[in-house]
């Protein structure tokens, strides 16, 4: 039933119950603010609540991928180095019970509109069920993957089988056993689904447009004794994580340029990173892998040698790991894999290269490409997300003069410090565009970036201020700073969601700030200089 609470003015409303929203709720409440959290789903967890496709698993390792608060890890152990979705959901339930969060969360509440009222210096926020609240400060914690991207595929409606996007997986699940399964998309979600579908399906067809450069996960399963023992290193790991450029306590690149390091030392460093698994081979080899084409090529060639050794058919190998890299290594997110390259040796698994034989249409029985028809029972769309800005587009944000955020960002994102937006006072977003986000990870960003917002609100309260505005000049300078700082990055050379280039029509730009420590230094400097770039009243 629709409800309205005009007399209640919250200090802060947090939108989104993933790591960032949860941390804000906990910390702001702890500091005595009146705060509530609205979550569209029925439980906390963010992407771990919403993404329930088979094989969903985090590819940032624990304990880095968790909150550093001791009351949370004291009575919690992880069973694996890269936990799956169910364990992450249990973790959120644990966080909820230790920090007592749910009492301040309104679940099943999808925010649809938020309008700034300048007379009152407050936001009016409306949800899909007709509920309205007023809040002094609005803190969107929408994550970068809250809006799925489904490409327009000709004939999609005609397909008579089951078709599911990985982010909208049916709660009752999909049994792949004995089915003819097709997977479109080979990013992190595609890789994970393929690994689950290959052993079960009668036939699996993987439709690849661009090969993923997947890295060895090097998963570890821990017995109860090991789980406890590992905790003795947690406090130190979290301290190091807070000082790390990569946002991982133990992923650190050699300060030399890869090309300057002679063999066999260079290969030994590559090999060590490979054996450590996860993102070590992406961010923990040499400092110039993502800026020097020559060093990048060395990393690619090493990666390729590892992959070729796993694939029997040279034709398939050439598609999964081409001799010439189609984009610089690591410029698209390198998913982690456990059996991905092995499954292509199975007789029931087929790889279709959509660059070579483009998709023509979906029809009643399956997918037709320029050279063949693939009949399917189940089609999995692992086609990703309208990263970062998609979640904002889904809400009708209206700032000063009734200007919508969709209009303000129609030609590209404008922010100050990746947290504030000129023309949208009293709005401080976390884990959004122009901040480290995809180059950090949820829990780490939640704490490091989140503390800045907590301190900012404390400062405003101490000053008796009711309004904070980011200036246009500061936002323009922030954009210039990002452009100058990362102009030589090879990230620009791939059509990735980092570059907002995975969704047709989206303005191409570097969406995230690829250096957490540099970013945090800029934020601290702003606060230390009296919140330079903001107008406070
Ligand atoms: P990604 O990484 O964006 O991957 C999407 C995949 O879907 C990618 O391989 C795309 O190919 C493919 N794609 C997208 N549109 C099409 C069309 N029209 N035809 C064929 N193939 C297409 O999404 P994920 O969900 O895997 O991962 C997102 C992040 O979420 C992940 O990195 C984790 O951080 C969690 P392309 O490369 O664009 O050619």
XYZ file of C-alpha atoms and ligand atoms in Angstrom:
576
model
C 0.000 0.000 0.000
C 1.279 3.471 -0.845
C 2.636 5.349 2.137
C 4.060 8.770 2.740
C 6.038 10.035 5.700
C 6.430 13.786 5.107
C 7.219 14.516 8.745
C 10.157 12.174 8.910
C 13.381 13.549 7.500
C 16.169 11.014 7.384
C 19.755 12.196 7.685
C 20.689 9.744 4.968
C 19.010 7.267 2.687
C 21.256 4.580 1.244
C 20.116 2.905 -1.967
C 21.402 -0.641 -2.449
C 22.248 -3.441 -0.034
C 25.563 -4.676 -1.410
C 28.907 -4.208 0.326
C 28.918 -0.432 -0.088
C 25.373 0.186 1.073
C 25.761 -2.153 4.026
C 28.929 -0.408 5.153
C 27.323 3.036 4.905
C 24.300 1.911 6.876
C 26.490 0.436 9.594
C 28.919 3.346 9.884
C 26.428 6.202 9.616
C 24.198 4.604 12.206
C 27.228 4.062 14.432
C 27.971 7.792 14.155
C 24.463 8.627 15.299
C 22.838 9.525 11.992
C 19.224 8.624 11.264
C 19.669 6.389 8.252
C 17.697 3.855 6.273
C 18.576 1.569 3.403
C 16.313 0.682 0.495
C 17.053 -2.558 -1.309
C 15.213 -3.782 -4.408
C 15.765 -7.436 -3.514
C 14.504 -9.514 -0.616
C 17.908 -9.859 1.074
C 21.240 -8.109 1.435
C 24.100 -9.079 -0.848
C 23.892 -6.883 -3.934
C 25.211 -8.817 -6.932
C 25.370 -11.970 -4.780
C 21.681 -11.762 -4.118
C 20.709 -10.978 -7.682
C 23.090 -13.183 -9.739
C 22.108 -16.794 -9.178
C 23.260 -18.420 -12.411
C 25.085 -21.748 -12.106
C 28.729 -21.323 -11.178
C 28.451 -17.729 -9.894
C 31.606 -17.167 -7.879
C 33.728 -14.217 -6.862
C 37.065 -13.743 -8.569
C 38.662 -11.568 -5.909
C 40.130 -13.754 -3.191
C 39.292 -13.739 0.488
C 40.020 -12.398 3.017
C 40.571 -9.317 0.836
C 37.063 -9.759 -0.521
C 35.414 -9.188 2.857
C 35.009 -6.510 5.483
C 38.039 -5.868 7.664
C 36.002 -5.373 10.853
C 37.252 -7.808 13.467
C 33.835 -8.560 14.995
C 32.898 -9.849 11.551
C 35.839 -12.169 10.907
C 36.323 -13.378 14.483
C 33.416 -15.804 14.203
C 33.505 -16.429 10.502
C 35.619 -18.734 8.341
C 35.805 -19.104 4.588
C 35.775 -22.568 3.072
C 37.469 -21.549 -0.183
C 39.845 -18.916 -1.447
C 37.302 -17.857 -4.096
C 33.895 -18.457 -2.504
C 30.789 -19.202 -4.482
C 27.568 -17.256 -4.398
C 25.919 -19.300 -1.647
C 28.791 -18.830 0.762
C 28.790 -15.089 0.001
C 25.096 -14.943 0.735
C 25.709 -16.681 4.061
C 28.415 -14.103 4.729
C 25.932 -11.272 4.201
C 23.504 -12.969 6.604
C 26.363 -13.189 9.123
C 27.201 -9.498 8.625
C 23.553 -8.667 9.113
C 23.273 -10.627 12.328
C 26.518 -9.250 13.848
C 25.876 -5.631 12.857
C 22.101 -5.818 13.237
C 21.319 -4.160 9.936
C 18.005 -5.519 8.664
C 15.948 -3.499 11.131
C 16.998 -0.406 9.161
C 16.480 -1.914 5.717
C 13.323 -1.722 3.668
C 13.531 -4.758 1.377
C 11.687 -5.268 -1.920
C 11.883 -1.519 -2.369
C 13.023 -0.468 -5.808
C 13.758 3.241 -5.939
C 12.317 4.720 -9.132
C 12.651 8.475 -8.611
C 14.614 10.926 -6.483
C 14.028 14.663 -6.696
C 16.043 17.361 -4.940
C 13.928 20.009 -3.239
C 16.113 23.120 -3.002
C 13.732 25.001 -0.699
C 14.210 22.346 1.962
C 17.636 21.082 0.914
C 16.373 17.528 0.909
C 15.666 14.665 -1.468
C 12.249 13.208 -2.049
C 12.656 9.551 -2.882
C 9.966 7.332 -4.328
C 9.916 3.604 -4.738
C 8.015 1.378 -7.155
C 5.488 0.384 -4.486
C 4.426 4.007 -4.019
C 6.408 4.630 -0.831
C 7.942 8.104 -0.414
C 10.612 9.292 2.014
C 12.516 12.517 2.530
C 16.188 12.564 3.288
C 18.805 15.263 3.745
C 21.497 13.210 2.026
C 21.124 10.564 -0.636
C 23.751 7.856 -0.947
C 23.302 5.676 -4.028
C 25.317 2.458 -3.709
C 24.067 0.920 -6.919
C 27.103 -1.185 -7.791
C 28.374 -1.444 -11.349
C 26.313 -4.462 -12.302
C 22.773 -3.662 -11.290
C 21.388 -3.323 -14.798
C 21.784 -6.278 -17.117
C 22.557 -5.732 -20.787
C 20.660 -7.845 -23.299
C 21.617 -7.090 -26.898
C 18.916 -6.774 -29.503
C 19.130 -10.178 -31.195
C 16.990 -10.487 -34.316
C 14.255 -13.065 -33.868
C 14.743 -13.430 -30.107
C 10.970 -13.582 -29.554
C 10.653 -16.445 -32.023
C 12.900 -18.775 -30.012
C 10.719 -21.508 -28.487
C 13.296 -22.807 -26.022
C 14.214 -21.216 -22.708
C 16.290 -18.067 -22.807
C 17.768 -16.477 -19.684
C 20.200 -13.666 -19.004
C 22.659 -14.706 -16.292
C 21.557 -11.767 -14.122
C 17.890 -12.775 -14.355
C 18.228 -16.467 -13.646
C 15.022 -18.243 -12.579
C 14.884 -18.880 -8.825
C 13.982 -22.520 -9.408
C 17.157 -22.981 -11.486
C 17.669 -24.550 -14.887
C 18.690 -28.171 -15.224
C 21.248 -28.490 -18.019
C 21.254 -32.306 -17.878
C 20.560 -33.810 -21.272
C 19.845 -30.387 -22.786
C 21.240 -28.645 -25.840
C 22.614 -25.467 -24.318
C 23.945 -22.358 -26.053
C 25.899 -19.625 -24.273
C 26.320 -16.188 -25.840
C 29.093 -14.211 -24.178
C 32.443 -15.215 -22.790
C 33.089 -12.728 -19.990
C 33.231 -13.740 -16.327
C 29.610 -14.908 -16.271
C 29.933 -16.832 -19.551
C 33.101 -18.600 -18.408
C 31.441 -19.669 -15.166
C 28.271 -20.948 -16.842
C 30.262 -22.813 -19.495
C 32.215 -24.635 -16.799
C 28.939 -25.790 -15.207
C 27.077 -26.591 -18.411
C 29.822 -28.583 -20.145
C 29.748 -31.632 -17.837
C 25.927 -31.756 -17.708
C 24.624 -30.752 -21.128
C 24.096 -33.156 -23.971
C 25.519 -30.502 -26.223
C 27.020 -27.121 -25.423
C 27.589 -24.427 -28.023
C 29.692 -21.450 -26.922
C 29.145 -18.371 -29.075
C 32.254 -16.238 -28.763
C 32.537 -12.747 -30.196
C 35.819 -11.809 -28.515
C 38.044 -14.261 -26.674
C 38.410 -13.723 -22.962
C 41.955 -13.931 -21.611
C 40.990 -16.022 -18.610
C 43.489 -16.602 -15.837
C 44.028 -19.659 -13.682
C 41.981 -19.247 -10.534
C 44.138 -21.647 -8.486
C 41.216 -22.272 -6.179
C 41.970 -23.602 -2.692
C 39.559 -25.557 -0.495
C 40.380 -25.151 3.170
C 39.803 -27.671 5.954
C 38.479 -26.343 9.271
C 41.955 -26.227 10.834
C 43.418 -24.228 7.930
C 40.472 -21.840 7.977
C 41.163 -20.958 11.586
C 44.919 -20.775 11.110
C 44.627 -18.339 8.189
C 42.848 -15.864 10.430
C 46.054 -15.086 12.271
C 47.128 -13.164 9.161
C 43.896 -11.262 8.608
C 44.656 -8.102 10.593
C 47.911 -7.643 8.741
C 46.314 -8.434 5.377
C 43.656 -5.772 5.891
C 46.285 -3.209 6.857
C 48.223 -3.977 3.662
C 45.034 -3.959 1.593
C 44.390 -0.404 2.777
C 47.769 0.713 1.440
C 47.699 -1.225 -1.799
C 47.435 0.270 -5.259
C 45.694 -2.881 -6.509
C 43.298 -3.082 -3.526
C 44.647 -6.529 -2.724
C 46.863 -7.082 0.279
C 49.234 -9.337 -1.655
C 49.012 -8.312 -5.325
C 51.888 -6.008 -6.105
C 53.692 -5.447 -9.390
C 57.445 -5.457 -9.781
C 58.453 -1.769 -10.179
C 60.489 -2.539 -13.308
C 59.248 -2.516 -16.886
C 58.721 -6.063 -18.158
C 60.831 -5.401 -21.263
C 63.793 -4.358 -19.102
C 63.898 -7.589 -17.149
C 66.111 -10.230 -18.740
C 65.115 -13.824 -19.276
C 64.839 -16.164 -17.453
C 64.019 -13.807 -14.577
C 61.036 -12.292 -16.424
C 59.435 -15.653 -17.113
C 60.062 -16.686 -13.514
C 58.106 -13.630 -12.342
C 55.280 -14.399 -14.777
C 55.251 -18.029 -13.657
C 55.179 -17.134 -9.969
C 52.210 -14.826 -10.523
C 50.456 -17.524 -12.553
C 50.925 -20.066 -9.791
C 49.623 -17.662 -7.170
C 46.472 -17.473 -9.265
C 43.608 -15.033 -9.416
C 44.483 -11.492 -10.405
C 48.180 -11.887 -9.606
C 48.928 -12.417 -13.280
C 46.880 -9.332 -14.208
C 48.044 -6.744 -11.691
C 50.960 -8.412 -9.936
C 53.684 -8.937 -12.547
C 55.284 -5.729 -13.893
C 54.206 -2.139 -13.457
C 53.932 -1.332 -17.156
C 51.790 -4.233 -18.355
C 48.821 -1.929 -18.908
C 50.787 0.972 -20.356
C 53.540 -0.425 -22.571
C 52.488 -2.331 -25.702
C 55.795 -4.228 -25.727
C 55.524 -5.351 -22.105
C 51.856 -6.122 -22.595
C 52.726 -8.412 -25.502
C 55.157 -10.330 -23.316
C 52.395 -10.967 -20.797
C 50.042 -12.015 -23.580
C 52.516 -14.461 -25.063
C 53.122 -16.026 -21.665
C 49.366 -16.281 -21.064
C 48.875 -17.812 -24.509
C 51.522 -20.468 -23.950
C 49.658 -21.556 -20.812
C 46.341 -21.778 -22.620
C 47.622 -23.535 -25.746
C 49.005 -26.314 -23.578
C 45.461 -27.127 -22.471
C 43.645 -27.289 -25.834
C 43.973 -30.282 -28.154
C 42.449 -28.926 -31.367
C 44.709 -26.284 -32.992
C 41.704 -24.683 -34.751
C 39.896 -24.134 -31.440
C 43.119 -23.016 -29.792
C 43.571 -20.355 -32.461
C 40.152 -18.931 -31.643
C 40.480 -19.017 -27.871
C 44.064 -17.765 -27.818
C 44.914 -16.196 -31.191
C 48.505 -15.631 -32.206
C 47.810 -11.893 -32.504
C 45.930 -10.542 -29.481
C 42.651 -8.896 -30.556
C 43.071 -6.337 -27.754
C 45.818 -5.675 -25.201
C 46.130 -8.251 -22.468
C 44.204 -7.142 -19.367
C 42.479 -4.226 -21.092
C 39.275 -6.229 -20.798
C 38.638 -7.827 -17.452
C 40.462 -11.172 -17.381
C 37.964 -13.604 -15.829
C 39.211 -16.449 -13.689
C 38.757 -20.038 -14.807
C 39.104 -23.528 -13.423
C 38.171 -25.830 -16.308
C 37.175 -23.381 -19.045
C 39.918 -24.262 -21.514
C 39.652 -28.016 -20.819
C 35.966 -28.271 -21.663
C 36.667 -27.454 -25.297
C 38.384 -30.860 -25.518
C 35.065 -32.567 -24.739
C 33.173 -34.020 -27.730
C 29.889 -32.385 -26.628
C 31.325 -28.849 -26.612
C 31.506 -26.657 -29.696
C 32.969 -23.180 -30.123
C 31.396 -20.803 -32.638
C 33.401 -17.726 -33.548
C 30.871 -14.951 -34.161
C 33.476 -12.718 -35.767
C 34.117 -15.377 -38.388
C 30.496 -16.461 -38.771
C 28.245 -13.664 -37.492
C 24.930 -14.385 -35.837
C 22.119 -13.874 -38.329
C 19.060 -14.545 -36.165
C 17.397 -16.504 -33.460
C 14.545 -18.625 -34.726
C 12.078 -21.078 -33.243
C 14.634 -23.820 -32.755
C 17.842 -21.981 -32.008
C 20.579 -19.743 -33.371
C 21.419 -19.289 -37.023
C 24.792 -17.925 -38.017
C 26.071 -17.184 -41.517
C 27.244 -20.778 -41.841
C 24.995 -22.927 -39.728
C 21.958 -23.575 -37.565
C 22.431 -24.552 -33.907
C 19.294 -26.079 -32.389
C 19.014 -25.411 -28.674
C 16.791 -26.134 -25.686
C 18.334 -23.440 -23.500
C 20.009 -20.195 -24.509
C 22.102 -18.447 -21.855
C 22.718 -14.752 -22.402
C 25.945 -14.024 -20.566
C 26.062 -10.627 -22.210
C 26.981 -8.507 -19.221
C 25.779 -5.220 -17.841
C 25.171 -1.609 -18.689
C 28.034 -1.014 -16.316
C 27.814 1.609 -13.627
C 25.700 4.243 -15.331
C 22.935 1.718 -16.135
C 21.940 1.584 -12.468
C 21.679 5.393 -12.390
C 19.705 5.531 -15.639
C 17.149 3.212 -14.082
C 16.241 5.869 -11.490
C 14.737 9.229 -12.387
C 17.203 11.468 -10.511
C 16.244 15.145 -10.742
C 18.588 17.812 -9.466
C 18.540 21.606 -9.520
C 16.046 23.119 -11.926
C 14.453 19.715 -12.423
C 17.370 18.607 -14.607
C 17.550 14.855 -14.908
C 20.747 12.909 -14.395
C 20.038 11.088 -17.646
C 20.297 14.472 -19.407
C 23.322 15.579 -17.399
C 25.183 12.387 -18.348
C 23.826 12.004 -21.875
C 27.168 12.851 -23.458
C 29.323 11.318 -20.740
C 29.663 11.077 -16.995
C 30.426 14.229 -15.008
C 31.421 13.852 -11.376
C 33.639 15.365 -8.755
C 35.858 12.726 -7.134
C 33.556 10.040 -8.495
C 31.232 10.740 -5.576
C 29.438 14.036 -6.200
C 27.670 15.427 -9.265
C 27.341 19.160 -10.019
C 23.696 20.184 -10.039
C 22.753 17.299 -7.739
C 23.389 18.623 -4.214
C 23.498 16.372 -1.154
C 24.017 13.284 -3.299
C 27.133 11.253 -2.595
C 27.439 8.014 -4.514
C 29.757 5.138 -3.717
C 31.356 2.527 -5.985
C 30.070 4.470 -8.964
C 31.635 5.904 -12.119
C 34.912 7.897 -11.967
C 36.044 6.126 -8.812
C 38.146 2.926 -8.541
C 35.100 0.570 -8.476
C 35.963 -2.098 -11.075
C 39.680 -1.721 -10.329
C 39.056 -2.093 -6.635
C 36.517 -4.546 -5.220
C 33.255 -4.152 -3.334
C 34.273 -4.538 0.306
C 37.595 -2.731 -0.070
C 36.029 0.242 -1.808
C 33.130 0.199 0.665
C 35.547 0.853 3.501
C 38.190 3.060 1.872
C 35.919 5.277 -0.184
C 33.032 4.886 2.254
C 34.957 6.460 5.115
C 35.313 9.648 3.102
C 31.533 9.995 2.910
C 31.116 9.246 6.618
C 33.666 11.951 7.497
C 32.057 14.374 5.068
C 28.635 13.965 6.686
C 30.205 14.366 10.129
C 31.875 17.565 8.959
C 28.564 18.902 7.627
C 26.812 18.064 10.869
C 29.554 19.722 12.919
C 29.220 22.882 10.822
C 25.436 22.823 11.024
C 25.377 22.730 7.213
C 22.424 21.348 5.318
C 23.784 21.445 1.832
C 26.859 20.464 -0.157
C 27.249 21.174 -3.870
C 30.065 20.081 -6.146
C 31.091 22.923 -8.431
C 31.151 22.654 -12.226
C 34.774 23.773 -12.197
C 35.782 21.018 -9.800
C 33.984 18.414 -11.911
C 35.671 19.658 -15.088
C 39.044 19.533 -13.334
C 38.349 15.980 -12.148
C 37.673 14.869 -15.717
C 40.853 16.581 -16.918
C 42.784 14.935 -14.106
C 41.502 11.476 -15.071
C 42.204 12.072 -18.757
C 45.740 13.267 -18.069
C 46.548 10.604 -15.500
C 45.482 7.645 -17.609
C 45.918 8.860 -21.179
C 48.686 6.325 -21.848
C 46.697 3.394 -20.473
C 46.097 0.484 -22.808
C 42.603 0.292 -21.347
C 41.616 2.767 -24.063
C 42.427 0.198 -26.731
C 39.686 -2.311 -25.938
C 35.929 -2.131 -26.441
C 35.192 -3.076 -22.868
C 32.686 -2.116 -20.211
C 35.562 -0.255 -18.514
C 35.363 2.075 -21.511
C 31.545 2.070 -21.584
C 32.004 0.451 -24.987
C 30.006 -2.747 -24.498
C 26.608 -1.100 -24.939
C 25.866 0.439 -28.347
C 25.316 4.197 -28.174
C 26.871 4.701 -24.754
C 29.411 7.562 -24.808
C 32.885 6.042 -24.824
C 34.949 7.032 -21.808
C 37.105 5.517 -19.112
C 34.411 4.832 -16.525
C 36.635 3.991 -13.561
C 39.763 5.309 -11.855
C 42.387 2.592 -12.179
C 44.535 3.348 -9.132
C 42.980 3.149 -5.675
C 45.793 4.838 -3.753
C 46.089 7.776 -6.145
C 42.351 8.143 -5.966
C 42.242 8.122 -2.182
C 45.056 10.678 -2.064
C 42.964 13.043 -4.204
C 39.963 12.578 -1.929
C 42.014 13.189 1.235
C 43.582 16.257 -0.304
C 40.145 17.677 -1.047
C 39.010 17.152 2.566
C 42.282 18.467 4.004
C 41.889 21.625 1.918
C 38.530 22.417 3.463
C 36.533 20.363 0.944
C 37.904 22.324 -1.953
C 35.647 22.143 -4.987
C 32.496 21.991 -2.888
C 30.196 24.781 -1.807
C 28.916 24.153 1.702
C 26.114 26.057 3.343
P 31.003 -9.005 -19.712
O 32.343 -9.152 -19.131
O 30.580 -7.668 -20.186
O 30.876 -10.077 -20.888
C 29.823 -10.019 -21.803
C 30.091 -10.974 -22.934
O 28.979 -10.952 -23.816
C 31.307 -10.602 -23.751
O 31.974 -11.773 -24.121
C 30.687 -9.920 -24.973
O 31.468 -9.982 -26.130
C 29.438 -10.744 -25.137
N 28.431 -10.055 -25.928
C 27.789 -8.907 -25.613
N 26.930 -8.584 -26.578
C 27.031 -9.534 -27.525
C 26.395 -9.750 -28.776
N 25.491 -8.895 -29.253
N 26.754 -10.842 -29.482
C 27.661 -11.695 -28.993
N 28.309 -11.551 -27.829
C 27.989 -10.478 -27.102
O 29.865 -9.473 -18.683
P 29.940 -10.557 -17.537
O 28.580 -10.696 -16.979
O 30.593 -11.787 -18.013
O 30.887 -9.926 -16.476
C 30.642 -8.628 -15.960
C 31.365 -8.419 -14.677
O 30.481 -8.790 -13.641
C 32.538 -9.270 -14.437
O 33.680 -8.784 -14.987
C 32.609 -9.362 -12.955
O 33.212 -8.223 -12.408
C 31.217 -9.380 -12.575
P 32.512 -8.788 -26.503
O 33.676 -8.998 -25.585
O 31.787 -7.485 -26.211
O 32.815 -8.963 -27.911
